[in-house]
């Protein structure tokens, strides 16, 4: 176990989270009979709905998704983590009461000041702030509220788990001007709903850094700020450490919120606590296919494309496939964005292509594609980030290319499962191989300097962005053919084949590529 994981000496996570009279007074003399625990454990080996999230995945599709033509679809990150955390999640869930009742023996601190408070998130509200408010209100005994209208992703989660949308904070304060307020998922005055009076704030539950415009109070308040990937992880963890089982619908909301804020456990802020709570909540919410939920949620989120960063679009619904044939052996990543307005996505081509190149290198893919599907017109276009992708797409699909070859028209092909991967599979099985002696990109490109991912602290949506990329800085220079802007502008030149393709050629020339740390 590395230092980045929460279970250190003597499995400290189990000591903190699991019932043991030898370790944690929380569980000492609990009223839950051992016979009941055995009954709960037996559910984990029953039907698919009671087999536990990880077992449900295995019963449904096996360790890896095997297609009839011999191709293997590897587990996604969120699937891997649910299975990896299966043991701890099962232990935690089986020792929780069957409902959200509170044991009289529980003695851990729950702040009385939060009882009957209104729990509300930030303006430009997102799923974590809404789910966190709903979960916190159930945990501490208060009322959830929204600071602004919910987005499409939040609306999906509310409908999916049958949860009523919280009322606007303005209405609740109008009814009760003296109500106490607990801020969730934020602590900056610039993100607060203007109807909230700072002197009514009695608590903050958050996972963001303390920066400028943090609230100032005249009296001590309850503070719970943890450096985790989602505020909903904090709420889920508090439920568990107090020996309380969140109701199924709340577990589902918290699960969706963690997946959203951590980009399906792939974002830079993801911690092992997020991974563990996803496994636990997945079990409690009885979600049999975590990847299907993640994909459905991403599709709902993509209805508001302006809120997604390039990193979010490229990685949001991406799957990897292994191939082993005489001409090609390697991994191909294939992402899909479904939208009612593909023009919004295609207008961001200059953001998406360099992010694809970075993603390709970071994940060790031999090829990476991103299809943008217009679900109204049932028409799609394929983004091409390099010479290998260009060669394979030409052979497999043969669609019309844009002038700079970064975009291929796929016509009515709209399904990764039925239209994209089978065609690529047949092409590779028929003997396709990677082109040889591809033109190299600019020698100044240092592939170890892909930059880093971080949450944009100034963005109200908390989007994950890439900073310090050599593609942005070096390739945008006038010498490289760009316009000297602080953006990736080489694709504005008329020579993609000596633009995006040259960049990815650096990746394909493995013998010359520097080793990544």
PDB file of N, CA, C and O in Angstrom, residues 391-441:
ATOM      1  N   UNK A 391      -4.464   7.041 -40.838  1.00  0.00           N
ATOM      2  CA  UNK A 391      -4.308   5.863 -41.693  1.00  0.00           C
ATOM      3  C   UNK A 391      -5.375   4.810 -41.393  1.00  0.00           C
ATOM      4  O   UNK A 391      -5.977   4.230 -42.307  1.00  0.00           O
ATOM      5  N   UNK A 392      -5.626   4.551 -40.116  1.00  0.00           N
ATOM      6  CA  UNK A 392      -6.612   3.541 -39.743  1.00  0.00           C
ATOM      7  C   UNK A 392      -8.023   3.978 -40.110  1.00  0.00           C
ATOM      8  O   UNK A 392      -8.825   3.182 -40.602  1.00  0.00           O
ATOM      9  N   UNK A 393      -8.341   5.258 -39.885  1.00  0.00           N
ATOM     10  CA  UNK A 393      -9.678   5.759 -40.213  1.00  0.00           C
ATOM     11  C   UNK A 393      -9.940   5.693 -41.719  1.00  0.00           C
ATOM     12  O   UNK A 393     -11.040   5.347 -42.159  1.00  0.00           O
ATOM     13  N   UNK A 394      -8.937   6.025 -42.514  1.00  0.00           N
ATOM     14  CA  UNK A 394      -9.099   5.951 -43.965  1.00  0.00           C
ATOM     15  C   UNK A 394      -9.398   4.526 -44.408  1.00  0.00           C
ATOM     16  O   UNK A 394     -10.288   4.277 -45.225  1.00  0.00           O
ATOM     17  N   UNK A 395      -8.642   3.575 -43.842  1.00  0.00           N
ATOM     18  CA  UNK A 395      -8.808   2.178 -44.231  1.00  0.00           C
ATOM     19  C   UNK A 395     -10.139   1.611 -43.734  1.00  0.00           C
ATOM     20  O   UNK A 395     -10.807   0.856 -44.435  1.00  0.00           O
ATOM     21  N   UNK A 396     -10.519   1.992 -42.510  1.00  0.00           N
ATOM     22  CA  UNK A 396     -11.712   1.409 -41.901  1.00  0.00           C
ATOM     23  C   UNK A 396     -12.998   2.057 -42.388  1.00  0.00           C
ATOM     24  O   UNK A 396     -13.966   1.366 -42.717  1.00  0.00           O
ATOM     25  N   UNK A 397     -13.036   3.380 -42.407  1.00  0.00           N
ATOM     26  CA  UNK A 397     -14.286   4.087 -42.679  1.00  0.00           C
ATOM     27  C   UNK A 397     -14.338   4.749 -44.053  1.00  0.00           C
ATOM     28  O   UNK A 397     -15.409   4.839 -44.653  1.00  0.00           O
ATOM     29  N   UNK A 398     -13.197   5.256 -44.500  1.00  0.00           N
ATOM     30  CA  UNK A 398     -13.150   5.866 -45.823  1.00  0.00           C
ATOM     31  C   UNK A 398     -14.042   7.073 -46.000  1.00  0.00           C
ATOM     32  O   UNK A 398     -14.451   7.403 -47.119  1.00  0.00           O
ATOM     33  N   UNK A 399     -14.360   7.759 -44.906  1.00  0.00           N
ATOM     34  CA  UNK A 399     -15.224   8.921 -44.995  1.00  0.00           C
ATOM     35  C   UNK A 399     -14.510  10.140 -45.539  1.00  0.00           C
ATOM     36  O   UNK A 399     -13.274  10.185 -45.619  1.00  0.00           O
ATOM     37  N   UNK A 400     -15.291  11.159 -45.899  1.00  0.00           N
ATOM     38  CA  UNK A 400     -14.707  12.393 -46.392  1.00  0.00           C
ATOM     39  C   UNK A 400     -13.940  13.115 -45.293  1.00  0.00           C
ATOM     40  O   UNK A 400     -14.363  13.142 -44.134  1.00  0.00           O
ATOM     41  N   UNK A 401     -12.807  13.717 -45.670  1.00  0.00           N
ATOM     42  CA  UNK A 401     -11.937  14.390 -44.711  1.00  0.00           C
ATOM     43  C   UNK A 401     -12.021  15.899 -44.856  1.00  0.00           C
ATOM     44  O   UNK A 401     -12.239  16.431 -45.947  1.00  0.00           O
ATOM     45  N   UNK A 402     -11.834  16.595 -43.740  1.00  0.00           N
ATOM     46  CA  UNK A 402     -11.720  18.045 -43.789  1.00  0.00           C
ATOM     47  C   UNK A 402     -10.416  18.404 -44.485  1.00  0.00           C
ATOM     48  O   UNK A 402      -9.545  17.554 -44.699  1.00  0.00           O
ATOM     49  N   UNK A 403     -10.251  19.674 -44.811  1.00  0.00           N
ATOM     50  CA  UNK A 403      -9.077  20.103 -45.562  1.00  0.00           C
ATOM     51  C   UNK A 403      -7.776  19.779 -44.843  1.00  0.00           C
ATOM     52  O   UNK A 403      -6.778  19.428 -45.470  1.00  0.00           O
ATOM     53  N   UNK A 404      -7.786  19.883 -43.503  1.00  0.00           N
ATOM     54  CA  UNK A 404      -6.556  19.608 -42.766  1.00  0.00           C
ATOM     55  C   UNK A 404      -6.519  18.188 -42.195  1.00  0.00           C
ATOM     56  O   UNK A 404      -5.626  17.838 -41.435  1.00  0.00           O
ATOM     57  N   UNK A 405      -7.502  17.362 -42.558  1.00  0.00           N
ATOM     58  CA  UNK A 405      -7.552  15.942 -42.177  1.00  0.00           C
ATOM     59  C   UNK A 405      -7.744  15.694 -40.686  1.00  0.00           C
ATOM     60  O   UNK A 405      -7.485  14.596 -40.203  1.00  0.00           O
ATOM     61  N   UNK A 406      -8.209  16.670 -39.947  1.00  0.00           N
ATOM     62  CA  UNK A 406      -8.464  16.446 -38.522  1.00  0.00           C
ATOM     63  C   UNK A 406      -9.858  15.899 -38.271  1.00  0.00           C
ATOM     64  O   UNK A 406     -10.170  15.494 -37.152  1.00  0.00           O
ATOM     65  N   UNK A 407     -10.703  15.885 -39.297  1.00  0.00           N
ATOM     66  CA  UNK A 407     -12.100  15.535 -39.118  1.00  0.00           C
ATOM     67  C   UNK A 407     -12.556  14.641 -40.265  1.00  0.00           C
ATOM     68  O   UNK A 407     -12.316  14.944 -41.432  1.00  0.00           O
ATOM     69  N   UNK A 408     -13.208  13.514 -39.916  1.00  0.00           N
ATOM     70  CA  UNK A 408     -13.737  12.609 -40.940  1.00  0.00           C
ATOM     71  C   UNK A 408     -15.245  12.481 -40.767  1.00  0.00           C
ATOM     72  O   UNK A 408     -15.739  12.300 -39.659  1.00  0.00           O
ATOM     73  N   UNK A 409     -15.963  12.553 -41.884  1.00  0.00           N
ATOM     74  CA  UNK A 409     -17.412  12.395 -41.868  1.00  0.00           C
ATOM     75  C   UNK A 409     -17.743  10.901 -41.844  1.00  0.00           C
ATOM     76  O   UNK A 409     -17.400  10.165 -42.770  1.00  0.00           O
ATOM     77  N   UNK A 410     -18.411  10.450 -40.782  1.00  0.00           N
ATOM     78  CA  UNK A 410     -18.775   9.038 -40.663  1.00  0.00           C
ATOM     79  C   UNK A 410     -20.217   8.769 -41.082  1.00  0.00           C
ATOM     80  O   UNK A 410     -20.695   7.639 -40.955  1.00  0.00           O
ATOM     81  N   UNK A 411     -20.901   9.794 -41.545  1.00  0.00           N
ATOM     82  CA  UNK A 411     -22.262   9.595 -42.023  1.00  0.00           C
ATOM     83  C   UNK A 411     -23.191   9.109 -40.931  1.00  0.00           C
ATOM     84  O   UNK A 411     -23.202   9.619 -39.818  1.00  0.00           O
ATOM     85  N   UNK A 412     -23.970   8.076 -41.227  1.00  0.00           N
ATOM     86  CA  UNK A 412     -24.966   7.572 -40.305  1.00  0.00           C
ATOM     87  C   UNK A 412     -24.446   6.585 -39.276  1.00  0.00           C
ATOM     88  O   UNK A 412     -25.236   5.991 -38.534  1.00  0.00           O
ATOM     89  N   UNK A 413     -23.142   6.394 -39.201  1.00  0.00           N
ATOM     90  CA  UNK A 413     -22.589   5.527 -38.154  1.00  0.00           C
ATOM     91  C   UNK A 413     -22.654   6.281 -36.821  1.00  0.00           C
ATOM     92  O   UNK A 413     -22.035   7.327 -36.680  1.00  0.00           O
ATOM     93  N   UNK A 414     -23.361   5.723 -35.849  1.00  0.00           N
ATOM     94  CA  UNK A 414     -23.551   6.462 -34.599  1.00  0.00           C
ATOM     95  C   UNK A 414     -23.280   5.631 -33.346  1.00  0.00           C
ATOM     96  O   UNK A 414     -23.325   6.157 -32.238  1.00  0.00           O
ATOM     97  N   UNK A 415     -22.995   4.343 -33.492  1.00  0.00           N
ATOM     98  CA  UNK A 415     -22.832   3.475 -32.331  1.00  0.00           C
ATOM     99  C   UNK A 415     -21.418   2.923 -32.232  1.00  0.00           C
ATOM    100  O   UNK A 415     -20.920   2.318 -33.194  1.00  0.00           O
ATOM    101  N   UNK A 416     -20.785   3.138 -31.088  1.00  0.00           N
ATOM    102  CA  UNK A 416     -19.447   2.573 -30.875  1.00  0.00           C
ATOM    103  C   UNK A 416     -19.511   1.052 -30.921  1.00  0.00           C
ATOM    104  O   UNK A 416     -18.646   0.397 -31.502  1.00  0.00           O
ATOM    105  N   UNK A 417     -20.546   0.486 -30.289  1.00  0.00           N
ATOM    106  CA  UNK A 417     -20.674  -0.962 -30.194  1.00  0.00           C
ATOM    107  C   UNK A 417     -20.974  -1.616 -31.539  1.00  0.00           C
ATOM    108  O   UNK A 417     -20.435  -2.690 -31.855  1.00  0.00           O
ATOM    109  N   UNK A 418     -21.825  -0.978 -32.351  1.00  0.00           N
ATOM    110  CA  UNK A 418     -22.260  -1.610 -33.595  1.00  0.00           C
ATOM    111  C   UNK A 418     -21.565  -1.075 -34.843  1.00  0.00           C
ATOM    112  O   UNK A 418     -21.400  -1.812 -35.831  1.00  0.00           O
ATOM    113  N   UNK A 419     -21.181   0.206 -34.826  1.00  0.00           N
ATOM    114  CA  UNK A 419     -20.700   0.848 -36.051  1.00  0.00           C
ATOM    115  C   UNK A 419     -19.201   1.133 -36.079  1.00  0.00           C
ATOM    116  O   UNK A 419     -18.595   1.159 -37.157  1.00  0.00           O
ATOM    117  N   UNK A 420     -18.609   1.388 -34.923  1.00  0.00           N
ATOM    118  CA  UNK A 420     -17.210   1.818 -34.915  1.00  0.00           C
ATOM    119  C   UNK A 420     -16.239   0.666 -34.660  1.00  0.00           C
ATOM    120  O   UNK A 420     -15.392   0.343 -35.496  1.00  0.00           O
ATOM    121  N   UNK A 421     -16.366   0.035 -33.495  1.00  0.00           N
ATOM    122  CA  UNK A 421     -15.399  -0.989 -33.107  1.00  0.00           C
ATOM    123  C   UNK A 421     -15.438  -2.209 -34.027  1.00  0.00           C
ATOM    124  O   UNK A 421     -14.378  -2.728 -34.405  1.00  0.00           O
ATOM    125  N   UNK A 422     -16.612  -2.713 -34.422  1.00  0.00           N
ATOM    126  CA  UNK A 422     -16.602  -3.852 -35.354  1.00  0.00           C
ATOM    127  C   UNK A 422     -15.889  -3.554 -36.664  1.00  0.00           C
ATOM    128  O   UNK A 422     -15.196  -4.426 -37.209  1.00  0.00           O
ATOM    129  N   UNK A 423     -16.043  -2.345 -37.194  1.00  0.00           N
ATOM    130  CA  UNK A 423     -15.381  -1.986 -38.454  1.00  0.00           C
ATOM    131  C   UNK A 423     -13.869  -1.910 -38.255  1.00  0.00           C
ATOM    132  O   UNK A 423     -13.100  -2.393 -39.087  1.00  0.00           O
ATOM    133  N   UNK A 424     -13.438  -1.298 -37.153  1.00  0.00           N
ATOM    134  CA  UNK A 424     -12.005  -1.230 -36.855  1.00  0.00           C
ATOM    135  C   UNK A 424     -11.450  -2.639 -36.654  1.00  0.00           C
ATOM    136  O   UNK A 424     -10.345  -2.970 -37.140  1.00  0.00           O
ATOM    137  N   UNK A 425     -12.200  -3.484 -35.968  1.00  0.00           N
ATOM    138  CA  UNK A 425     -11.762  -4.862 -35.728  1.00  0.00           C
ATOM    139  C   UNK A 425     -11.558  -5.613 -37.032  1.00  0.00           C
ATOM    140  O   UNK A 425     -10.535  -6.295 -37.232  1.00  0.00           O
ATOM    141  N   UNK A 426     -12.507  -5.513 -37.937  1.00  0.00           N
ATOM    142  CA  UNK A 426     -12.399  -6.199 -39.234  1.00  0.00           C
ATOM    143  C   UNK A 426     -11.201  -5.680 -40.019  1.00  0.00           C
ATOM    144  O   UNK A 426     -10.453  -6.457 -40.644  1.00  0.00           O
ATOM    145  N   UNK A 427     -10.991  -4.362 -39.986  1.00  0.00           N
ATOM    146  CA  UNK A 427      -9.874  -3.775 -40.726  1.00  0.00           C
ATOM    147  C   UNK A 427      -8.546  -4.318 -40.213  1.00  0.00           C
ATOM    148  O   UNK A 427      -7.655  -4.680 -40.994  1.00  0.00           O
ATOM    149  N   UNK A 428      -8.409  -4.399 -38.896  1.00  0.00           N
ATOM    150  CA  UNK A 428      -7.161  -4.898 -38.305  1.00  0.00           C
ATOM    151  C   UNK A 428      -6.995  -6.387 -38.585  1.00  0.00           C
ATOM    152  O   UNK A 428      -5.895  -6.860 -38.913  1.00  0.00           O
ATOM    153  N   UNK A 429      -8.078  -7.158 -38.476  1.00  0.00           N
ATOM    154  CA  UNK A 429      -7.993  -8.592 -38.750  1.00  0.00           C
ATOM    155  C   UNK A 429      -7.673  -8.875 -40.204  1.00  0.00           C
ATOM    156  O   UNK A 429      -7.080  -9.909 -40.542  1.00  0.00           O
ATOM    157  N   UNK A 430      -8.046  -7.946 -41.077  1.00  0.00           N
ATOM    158  CA  UNK A 430      -7.759  -8.113 -42.507  1.00  0.00           C
ATOM    159  C   UNK A 430      -6.327  -7.743 -42.862  1.00  0.00           C
ATOM    160  O   UNK A 430      -5.960  -7.763 -44.044  1.00  0.00           O
ATOM    161  N   UNK A 431      -5.527  -7.354 -41.850  1.00  0.00           N
ATOM    162  CA  UNK A 431      -4.108  -7.151 -42.107  1.00  0.00           C
ATOM    163  C   UNK A 431      -3.598  -5.735 -42.017  1.00  0.00           C
ATOM    164  O   UNK A 431      -2.418  -5.478 -42.327  1.00  0.00           O
ATOM    165  N   UNK A 432      -4.437  -4.772 -41.576  1.00  0.00           N
ATOM    166  CA  UNK A 432      -3.955  -3.395 -41.480  1.00  0.00           C
ATOM    167  C   UNK A 432      -2.801  -3.302 -40.480  1.00  0.00           C
ATOM    168  O   UNK A 432      -2.792  -3.993 -39.448  1.00  0.00           O
ATOM    169  N   UNK A 433      -1.820  -2.450 -40.786  1.00  0.00           N
ATOM    170  CA  UNK A 433      -0.712  -2.216 -39.859  1.00  0.00           C
ATOM    171  C   UNK A 433      -0.375  -0.733 -39.841  1.00  0.00           C
ATOM    172  O   UNK A 433      -0.732   0.017 -40.762  1.00  0.00           O
ATOM    173  N   UNK A 434       0.309  -0.316 -38.805  1.00  0.00           N
ATOM    174  CA  UNK A 434       0.661   1.097 -38.668  1.00  0.00           C
ATOM    175  C   UNK A 434       1.621   1.515 -39.780  1.00  0.00           C
ATOM    176  O   UNK A 434       2.533   0.774 -40.138  1.00  0.00           O
ATOM    177  N   UNK A 435       1.451   2.722 -40.313  1.00  0.00           N
ATOM    178  CA  UNK A 435       2.357   3.217 -41.358  1.00  0.00           C
ATOM    179  C   UNK A 435       3.792   3.307 -40.847  1.00  0.00           C
ATOM    180  O   UNK A 435       4.039   3.573 -39.669  1.00  0.00           O
ATOM    181  N   UNK A 436       4.722   3.090 -41.735  1.00  0.00           N
ATOM    182  CA  UNK A 436       6.136   3.179 -41.372  1.00  0.00           C
ATOM    183  C   UNK A 436       6.720   4.510 -41.844  1.00  0.00           C
ATOM    184  O   UNK A 436       6.211   5.155 -42.766  1.00  0.00           O
ATOM    185  N   UNK A 437       7.773   4.919 -41.197  1.00  0.00           N
ATOM    186  CA  UNK A 437       8.526   6.121 -41.584  1.00  0.00           C
ATOM    187  C   UNK A 437       7.634   7.355 -41.674  1.00  0.00           C
ATOM    188  O   UNK A 437       7.680   8.107 -42.658  1.00  0.00           O
ATOM    189  N   UNK A 438       6.839   7.570 -40.658  1.00  0.00           N
ATOM    190  CA  UNK A 438       6.002   8.776 -40.634  1.00  0.00           C
ATOM    191  C   UNK A 438       6.862   9.991 -40.358  1.00  0.00           C
ATOM    192  O   UNK A 438       7.866   9.921 -39.656  1.00  0.00           O
ATOM    193  N   UNK A 439       6.439  11.126 -40.910  1.00  0.00           N
ATOM    194  CA  UNK A 439       7.188  12.370 -40.733  1.00  0.00           C
ATOM    195  C   UNK A 439       7.209  12.765 -39.266  1.00  0.00           C
ATOM    196  O   UNK A 439       6.191  12.747 -38.593  1.00  0.00           O
ATOM    197  N   UNK A 440       8.370  13.113 -38.751  1.00  0.00           N
ATOM    198  CA  UNK A 440       8.508  13.490 -37.352  1.00  0.00           C
ATOM    199  C   UNK A 440       8.003  14.907 -37.111  1.00  0.00           C
ATOM    200  O   UNK A 440       8.049  15.761 -37.992  1.00  0.00           O
ATOM    201  N   UNK A 441       7.572  15.165 -35.899  1.00  0.00           N
ATOM    202  CA  UNK A 441       7.130  16.499 -35.526  1.00  0.00           C
ATOM    203  C   UNK A 441       8.301  17.370 -35.135  1.00  0.00           C
ATOM    204  O   UNK A 441       9.462  16.958 -35.209  1.00  0.00           O
TER     205      UNK A 441
END
